The first five atom37 places (N, CA, C, CB, O) and aatype in JSON, in Angstrom:
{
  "aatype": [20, 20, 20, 20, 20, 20, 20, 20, 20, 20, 20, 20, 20, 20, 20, 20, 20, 20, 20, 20, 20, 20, 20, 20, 20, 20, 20, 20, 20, 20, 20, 20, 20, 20, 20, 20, 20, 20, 20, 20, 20, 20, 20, 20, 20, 20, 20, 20, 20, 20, 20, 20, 20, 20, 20, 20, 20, 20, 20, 20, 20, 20, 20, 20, 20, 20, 20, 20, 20, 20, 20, 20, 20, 20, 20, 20, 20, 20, 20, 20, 20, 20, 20, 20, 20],
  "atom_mask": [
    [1, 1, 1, 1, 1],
    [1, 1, 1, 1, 1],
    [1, 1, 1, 1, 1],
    [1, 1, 1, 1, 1],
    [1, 1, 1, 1, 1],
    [1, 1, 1, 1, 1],
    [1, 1, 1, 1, 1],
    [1, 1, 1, 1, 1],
    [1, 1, 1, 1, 1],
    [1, 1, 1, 1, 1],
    [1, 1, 1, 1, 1],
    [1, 1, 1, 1, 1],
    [1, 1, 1, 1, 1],
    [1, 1, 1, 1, 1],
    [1, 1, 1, 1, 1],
    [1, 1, 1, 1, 1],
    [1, 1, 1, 1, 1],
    [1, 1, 1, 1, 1],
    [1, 1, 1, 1, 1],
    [1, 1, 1, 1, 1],
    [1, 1, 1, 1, 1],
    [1, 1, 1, 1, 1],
    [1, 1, 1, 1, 1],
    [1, 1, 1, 1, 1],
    [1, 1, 1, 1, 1],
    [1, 1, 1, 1, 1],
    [1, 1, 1, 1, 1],
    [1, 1, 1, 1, 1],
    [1, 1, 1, 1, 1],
    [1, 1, 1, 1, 1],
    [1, 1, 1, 1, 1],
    [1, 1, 1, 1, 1],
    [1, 1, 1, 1, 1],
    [1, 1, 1, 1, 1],
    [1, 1, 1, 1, 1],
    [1, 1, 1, 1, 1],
    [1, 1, 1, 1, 1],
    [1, 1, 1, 1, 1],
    [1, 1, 1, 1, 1],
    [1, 1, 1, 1, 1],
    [1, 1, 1, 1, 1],
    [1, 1, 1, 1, 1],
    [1, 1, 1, 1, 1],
    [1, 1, 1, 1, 1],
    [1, 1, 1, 1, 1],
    [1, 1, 1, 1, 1],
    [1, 1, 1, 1, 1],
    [1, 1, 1, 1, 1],
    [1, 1, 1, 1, 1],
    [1, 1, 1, 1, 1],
    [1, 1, 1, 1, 1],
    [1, 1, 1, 1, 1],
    [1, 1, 1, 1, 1],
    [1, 1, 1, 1, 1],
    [1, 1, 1, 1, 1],
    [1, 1, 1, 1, 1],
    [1, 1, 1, 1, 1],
    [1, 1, 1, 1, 1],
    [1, 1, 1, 1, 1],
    [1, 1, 1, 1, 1],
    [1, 1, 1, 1, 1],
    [1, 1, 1, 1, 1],
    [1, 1, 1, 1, 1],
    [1, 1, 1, 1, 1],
    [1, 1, 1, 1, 1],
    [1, 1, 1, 1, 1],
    [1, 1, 1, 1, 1],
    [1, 1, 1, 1, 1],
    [1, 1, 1, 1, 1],
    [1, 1, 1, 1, 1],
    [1, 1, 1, 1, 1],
    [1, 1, 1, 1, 1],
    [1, 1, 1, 1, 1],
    [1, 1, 1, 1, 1],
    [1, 1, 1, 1, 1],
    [1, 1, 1, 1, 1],
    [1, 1, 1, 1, 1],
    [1, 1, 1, 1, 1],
    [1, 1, 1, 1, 1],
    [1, 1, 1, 1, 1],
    [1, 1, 1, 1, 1],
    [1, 1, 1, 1, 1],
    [1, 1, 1, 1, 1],
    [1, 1, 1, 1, 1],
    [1, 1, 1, 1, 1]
  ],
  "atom_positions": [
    [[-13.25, 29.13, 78.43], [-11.95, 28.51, 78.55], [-12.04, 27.42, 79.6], [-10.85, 29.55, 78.91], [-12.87, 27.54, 80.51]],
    [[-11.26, 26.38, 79.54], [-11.37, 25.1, 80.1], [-10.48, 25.34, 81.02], [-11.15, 23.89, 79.27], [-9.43, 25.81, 80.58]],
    [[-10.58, 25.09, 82.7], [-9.69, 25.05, 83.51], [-9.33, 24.23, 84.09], [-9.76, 25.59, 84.07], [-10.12, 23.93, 84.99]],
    [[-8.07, 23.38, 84.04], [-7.45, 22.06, 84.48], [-6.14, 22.0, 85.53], [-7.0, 21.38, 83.16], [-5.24, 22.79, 85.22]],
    [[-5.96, 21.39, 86.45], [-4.82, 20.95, 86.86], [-3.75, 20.62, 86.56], [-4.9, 20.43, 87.19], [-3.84, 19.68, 85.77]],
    [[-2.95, 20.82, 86.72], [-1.45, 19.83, 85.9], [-1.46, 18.55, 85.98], [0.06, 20.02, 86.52], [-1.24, 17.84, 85.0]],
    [[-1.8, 17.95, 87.56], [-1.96, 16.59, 87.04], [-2.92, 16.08, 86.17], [-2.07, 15.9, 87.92], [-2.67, 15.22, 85.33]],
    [[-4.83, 16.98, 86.5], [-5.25, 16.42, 85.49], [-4.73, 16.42, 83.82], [-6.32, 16.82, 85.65], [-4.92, 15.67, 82.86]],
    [[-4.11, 17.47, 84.02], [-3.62, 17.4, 82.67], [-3.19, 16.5, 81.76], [-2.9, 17.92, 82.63], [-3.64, 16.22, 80.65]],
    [[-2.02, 15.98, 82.53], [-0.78, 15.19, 82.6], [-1.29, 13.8, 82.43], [0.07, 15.39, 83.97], [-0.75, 12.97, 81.7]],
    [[-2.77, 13.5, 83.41], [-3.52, 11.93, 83.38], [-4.27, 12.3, 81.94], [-4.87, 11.45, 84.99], [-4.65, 11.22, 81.49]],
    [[-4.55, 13.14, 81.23], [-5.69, 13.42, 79.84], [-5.08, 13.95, 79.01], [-6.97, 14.35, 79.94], [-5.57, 14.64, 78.11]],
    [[-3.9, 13.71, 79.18], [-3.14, 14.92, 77.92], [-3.75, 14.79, 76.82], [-1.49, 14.75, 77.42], [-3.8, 15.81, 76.14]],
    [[-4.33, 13.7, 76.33], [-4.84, 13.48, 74.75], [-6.73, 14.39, 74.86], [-4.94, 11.09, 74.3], [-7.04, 15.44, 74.29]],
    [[-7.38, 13.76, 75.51], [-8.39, 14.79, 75.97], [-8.16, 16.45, 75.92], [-8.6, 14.45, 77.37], [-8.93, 17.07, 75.19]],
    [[-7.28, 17.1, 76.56], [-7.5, 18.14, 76.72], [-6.44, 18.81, 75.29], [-7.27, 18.46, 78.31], [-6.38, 20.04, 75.28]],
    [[-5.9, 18.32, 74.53], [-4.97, 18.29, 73.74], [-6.45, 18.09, 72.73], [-3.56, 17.14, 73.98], [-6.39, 19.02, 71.92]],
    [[-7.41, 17.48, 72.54], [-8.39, 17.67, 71.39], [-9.31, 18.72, 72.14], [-9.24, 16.17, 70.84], [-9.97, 19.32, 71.3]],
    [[-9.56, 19.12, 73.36], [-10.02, 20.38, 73.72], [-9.51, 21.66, 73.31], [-9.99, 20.41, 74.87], [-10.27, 22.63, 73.4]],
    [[-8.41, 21.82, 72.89], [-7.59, 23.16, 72.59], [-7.93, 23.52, 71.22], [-5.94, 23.01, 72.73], [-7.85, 24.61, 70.65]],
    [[-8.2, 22.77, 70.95], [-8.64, 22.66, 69.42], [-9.92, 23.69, 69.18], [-9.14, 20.97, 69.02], [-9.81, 24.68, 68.46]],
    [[-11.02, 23.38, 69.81], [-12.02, 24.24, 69.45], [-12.36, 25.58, 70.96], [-13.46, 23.04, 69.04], [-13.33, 26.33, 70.85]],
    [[-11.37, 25.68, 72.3], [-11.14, 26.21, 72.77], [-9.65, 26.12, 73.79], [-12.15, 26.3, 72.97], [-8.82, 25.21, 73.77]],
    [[-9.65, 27.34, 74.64], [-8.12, 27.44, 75.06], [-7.99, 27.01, 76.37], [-7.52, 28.87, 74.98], [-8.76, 27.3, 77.28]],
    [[-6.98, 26.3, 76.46], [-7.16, 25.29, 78.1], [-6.3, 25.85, 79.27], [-6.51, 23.47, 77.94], [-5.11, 26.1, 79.12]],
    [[-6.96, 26.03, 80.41], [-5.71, 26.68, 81.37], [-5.58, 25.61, 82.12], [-5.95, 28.1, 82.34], [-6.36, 24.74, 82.52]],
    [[-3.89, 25.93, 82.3], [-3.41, 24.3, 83.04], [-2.97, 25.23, 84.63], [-1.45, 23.12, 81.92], [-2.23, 26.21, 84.5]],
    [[-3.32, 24.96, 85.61], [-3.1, 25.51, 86.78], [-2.05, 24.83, 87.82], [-4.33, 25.61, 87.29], [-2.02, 23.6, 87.77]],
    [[-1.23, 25.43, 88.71], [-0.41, 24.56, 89.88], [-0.2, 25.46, 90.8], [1.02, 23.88, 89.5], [0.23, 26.61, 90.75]],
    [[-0.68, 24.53, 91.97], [-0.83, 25.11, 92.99], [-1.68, 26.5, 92.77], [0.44, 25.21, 93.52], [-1.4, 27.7, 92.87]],
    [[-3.05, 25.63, 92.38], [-3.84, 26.78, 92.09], [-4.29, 28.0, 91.41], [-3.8, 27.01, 92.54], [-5.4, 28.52, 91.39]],
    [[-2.73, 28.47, 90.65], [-2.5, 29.71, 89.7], [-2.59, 29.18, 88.19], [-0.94, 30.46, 89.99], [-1.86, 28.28, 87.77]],
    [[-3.43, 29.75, 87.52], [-2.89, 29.63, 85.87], [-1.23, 29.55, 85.78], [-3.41, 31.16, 84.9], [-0.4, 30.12, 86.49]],
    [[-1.06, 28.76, 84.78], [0.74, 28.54, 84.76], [0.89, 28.77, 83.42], [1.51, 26.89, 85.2], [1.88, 29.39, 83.04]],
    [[-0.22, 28.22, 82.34], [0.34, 28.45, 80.79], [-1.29, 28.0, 80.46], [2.0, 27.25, 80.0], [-2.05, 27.53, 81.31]],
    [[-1.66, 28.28, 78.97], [-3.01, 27.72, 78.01], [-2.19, 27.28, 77.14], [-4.25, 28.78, 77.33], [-1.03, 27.69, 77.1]],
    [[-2.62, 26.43, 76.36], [-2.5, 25.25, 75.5], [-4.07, 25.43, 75.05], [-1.98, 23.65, 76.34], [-5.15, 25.28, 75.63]],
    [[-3.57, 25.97, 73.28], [-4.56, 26.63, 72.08], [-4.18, 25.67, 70.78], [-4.16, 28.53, 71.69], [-3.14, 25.02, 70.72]],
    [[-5.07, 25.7, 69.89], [-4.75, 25.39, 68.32], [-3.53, 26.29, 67.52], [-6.21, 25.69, 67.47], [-3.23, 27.48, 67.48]],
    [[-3.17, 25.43, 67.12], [-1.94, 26.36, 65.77], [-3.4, 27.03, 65.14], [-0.64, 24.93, 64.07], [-3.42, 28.26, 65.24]],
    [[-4.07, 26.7, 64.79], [-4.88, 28.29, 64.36], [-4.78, 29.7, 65.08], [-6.43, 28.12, 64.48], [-4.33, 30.78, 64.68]],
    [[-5.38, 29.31, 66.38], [-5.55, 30.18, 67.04], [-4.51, 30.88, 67.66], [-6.25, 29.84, 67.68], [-4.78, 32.06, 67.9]],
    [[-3.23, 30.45, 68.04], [-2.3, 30.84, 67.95], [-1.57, 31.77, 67.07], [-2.03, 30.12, 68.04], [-1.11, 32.84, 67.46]],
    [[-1.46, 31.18, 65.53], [-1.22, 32.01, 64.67], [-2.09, 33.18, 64.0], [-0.87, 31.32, 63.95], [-1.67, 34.05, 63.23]],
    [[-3.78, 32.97, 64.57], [-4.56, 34.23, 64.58], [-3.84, 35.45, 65.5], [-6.06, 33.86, 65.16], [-3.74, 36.6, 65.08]],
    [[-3.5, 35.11, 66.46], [-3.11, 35.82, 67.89], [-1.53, 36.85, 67.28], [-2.63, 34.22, 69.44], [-1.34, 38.06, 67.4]],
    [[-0.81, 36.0, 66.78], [0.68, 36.57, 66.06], [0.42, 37.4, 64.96], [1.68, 35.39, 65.44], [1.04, 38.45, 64.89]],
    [[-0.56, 37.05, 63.91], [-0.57, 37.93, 62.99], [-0.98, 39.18, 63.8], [-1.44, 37.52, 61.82], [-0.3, 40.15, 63.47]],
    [[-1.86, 39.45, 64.72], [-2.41, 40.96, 65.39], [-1.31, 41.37, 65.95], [-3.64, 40.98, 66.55], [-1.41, 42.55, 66.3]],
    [[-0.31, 40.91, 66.18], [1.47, 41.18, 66.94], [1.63, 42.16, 65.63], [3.04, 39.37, 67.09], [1.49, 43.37, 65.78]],
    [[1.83, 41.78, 64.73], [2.22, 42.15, 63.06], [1.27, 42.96, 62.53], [2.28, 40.9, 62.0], [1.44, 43.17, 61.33]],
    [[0.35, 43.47, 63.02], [-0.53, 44.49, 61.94], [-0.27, 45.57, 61.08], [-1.35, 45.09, 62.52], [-0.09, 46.5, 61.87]],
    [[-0.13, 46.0, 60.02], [0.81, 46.91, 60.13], [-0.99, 47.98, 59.49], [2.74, 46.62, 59.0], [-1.92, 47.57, 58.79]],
    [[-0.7, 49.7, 60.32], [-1.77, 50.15, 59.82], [-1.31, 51.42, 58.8], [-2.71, 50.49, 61.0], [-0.32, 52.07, 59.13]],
    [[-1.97, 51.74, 57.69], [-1.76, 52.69, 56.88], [-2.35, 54.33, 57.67], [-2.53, 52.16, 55.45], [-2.77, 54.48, 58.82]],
    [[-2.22, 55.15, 56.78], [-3.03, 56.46, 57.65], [-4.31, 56.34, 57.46], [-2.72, 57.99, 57.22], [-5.03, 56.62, 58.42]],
    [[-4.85, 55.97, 56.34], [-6.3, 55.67, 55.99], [-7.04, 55.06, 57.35], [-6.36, 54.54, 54.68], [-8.15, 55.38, 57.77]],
    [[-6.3, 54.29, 57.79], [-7.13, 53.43, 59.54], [-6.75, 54.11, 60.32], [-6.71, 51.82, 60.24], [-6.54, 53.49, 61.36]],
    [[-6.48, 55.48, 60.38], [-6.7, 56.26, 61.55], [-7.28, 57.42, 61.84], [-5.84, 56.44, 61.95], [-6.64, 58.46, 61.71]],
    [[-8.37, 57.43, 62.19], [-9.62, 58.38, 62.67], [-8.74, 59.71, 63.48], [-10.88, 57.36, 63.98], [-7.8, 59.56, 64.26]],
    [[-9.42, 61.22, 62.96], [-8.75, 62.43, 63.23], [-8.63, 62.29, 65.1], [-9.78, 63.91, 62.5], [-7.91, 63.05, 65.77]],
    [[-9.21, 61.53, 65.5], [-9.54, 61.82, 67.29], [-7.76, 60.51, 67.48], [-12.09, 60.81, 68.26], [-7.03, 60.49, 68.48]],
    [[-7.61, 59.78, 66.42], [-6.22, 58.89, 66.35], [-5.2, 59.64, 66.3], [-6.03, 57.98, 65.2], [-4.13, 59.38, 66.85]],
    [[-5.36, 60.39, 65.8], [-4.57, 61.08, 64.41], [-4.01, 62.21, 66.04], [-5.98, 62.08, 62.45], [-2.79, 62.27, 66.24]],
    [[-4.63, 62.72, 66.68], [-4.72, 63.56, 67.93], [-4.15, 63.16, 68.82], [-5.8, 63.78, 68.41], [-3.12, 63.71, 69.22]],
    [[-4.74, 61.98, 69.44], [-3.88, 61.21, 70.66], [-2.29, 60.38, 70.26], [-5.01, 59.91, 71.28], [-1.65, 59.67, 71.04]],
    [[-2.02, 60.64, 69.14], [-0.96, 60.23, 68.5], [0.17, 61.38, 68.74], [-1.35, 59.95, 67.04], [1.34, 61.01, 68.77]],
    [[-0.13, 62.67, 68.9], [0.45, 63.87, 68.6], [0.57, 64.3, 70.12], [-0.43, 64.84, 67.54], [1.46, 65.13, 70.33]],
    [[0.06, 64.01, 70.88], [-0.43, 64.19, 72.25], [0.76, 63.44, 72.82], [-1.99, 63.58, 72.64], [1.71, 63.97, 73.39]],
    [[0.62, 62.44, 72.64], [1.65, 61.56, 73.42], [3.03, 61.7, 73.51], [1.6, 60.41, 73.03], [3.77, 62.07, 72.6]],
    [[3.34, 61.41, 74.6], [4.56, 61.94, 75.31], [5.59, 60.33, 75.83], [3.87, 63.06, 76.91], [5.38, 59.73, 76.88]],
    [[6.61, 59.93, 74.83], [7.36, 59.26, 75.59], [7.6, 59.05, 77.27], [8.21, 59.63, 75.12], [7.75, 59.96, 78.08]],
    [[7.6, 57.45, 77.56], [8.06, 57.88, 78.77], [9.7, 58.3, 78.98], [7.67, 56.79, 79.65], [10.5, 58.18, 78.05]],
    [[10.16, 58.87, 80.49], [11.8, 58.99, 80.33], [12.71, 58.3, 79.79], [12.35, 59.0, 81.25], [13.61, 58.74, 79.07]],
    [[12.51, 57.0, 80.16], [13.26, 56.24, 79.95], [13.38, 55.77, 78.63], [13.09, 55.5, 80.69], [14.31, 54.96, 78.7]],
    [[12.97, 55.82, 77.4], [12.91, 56.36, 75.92], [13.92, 56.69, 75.53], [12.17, 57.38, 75.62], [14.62, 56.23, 74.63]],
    [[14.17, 58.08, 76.64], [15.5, 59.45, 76.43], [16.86, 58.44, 76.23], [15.8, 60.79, 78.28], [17.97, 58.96, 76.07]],
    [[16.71, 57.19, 76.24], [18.05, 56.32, 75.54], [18.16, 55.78, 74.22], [18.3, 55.15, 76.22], [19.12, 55.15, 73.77]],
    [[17.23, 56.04, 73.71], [17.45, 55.66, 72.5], [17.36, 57.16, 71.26], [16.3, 54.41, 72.3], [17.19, 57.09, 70.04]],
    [[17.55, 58.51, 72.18], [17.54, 59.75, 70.92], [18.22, 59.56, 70.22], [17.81, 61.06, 71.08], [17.88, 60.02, 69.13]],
    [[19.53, 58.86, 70.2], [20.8, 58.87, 69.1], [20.27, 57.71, 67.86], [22.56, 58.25, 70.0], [20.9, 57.39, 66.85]],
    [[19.01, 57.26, 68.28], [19.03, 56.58, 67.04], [18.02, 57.27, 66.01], [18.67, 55.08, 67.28], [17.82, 56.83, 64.88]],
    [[17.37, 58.48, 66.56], [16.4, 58.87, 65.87], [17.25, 59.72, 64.38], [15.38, 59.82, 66.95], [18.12, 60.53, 64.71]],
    [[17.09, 59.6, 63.31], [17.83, 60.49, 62.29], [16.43, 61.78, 61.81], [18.5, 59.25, 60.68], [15.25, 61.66, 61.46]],
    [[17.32, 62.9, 62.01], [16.2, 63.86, 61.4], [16.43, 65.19, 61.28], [15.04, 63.86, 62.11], [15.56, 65.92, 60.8]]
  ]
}
């Protein structure tokens, strides 16, 4: 990943704007990462994994376990009235 300044940014926008393209650019101020600037590919690679949706078939019995295991945290305990069952 490419790490830039804001001003450099700001003086190359077209430069680092064809850098995002084949990798992801961090624009920094006052030293801290502030935001990356990526391709609409890569971007919309990134959203579809937001959206995965998995069947039972993709989940291994040791899944299937830590699934059953798990314990809401408290604060959860606000939404029981929506559970129907």
């Amino acid at each position: 990943m490419i790490t830039v300044t804001s001003v450099e940014f700001q003086r190359n926008f077209g430069r680092y704007q064809d850098a995002a393209l084949t990798e992801p650019v961090a624009v920094t101020r006052n030293g801290r990462e502030r935001l990356v600037v990526l391709s609409v590919d890569e971007y919309q690679r990134l959203k579809k994994r937001d959206r995965q949706v998995l069947s039972l078939e993709d989940f291994n019995e040791a899944d299937a376990q830590a699934i059953r295991a798990a314990t809401p945290p408290p604060e959860a305990a606000a939404f029981d009235h929506e559970v129907v069952g």
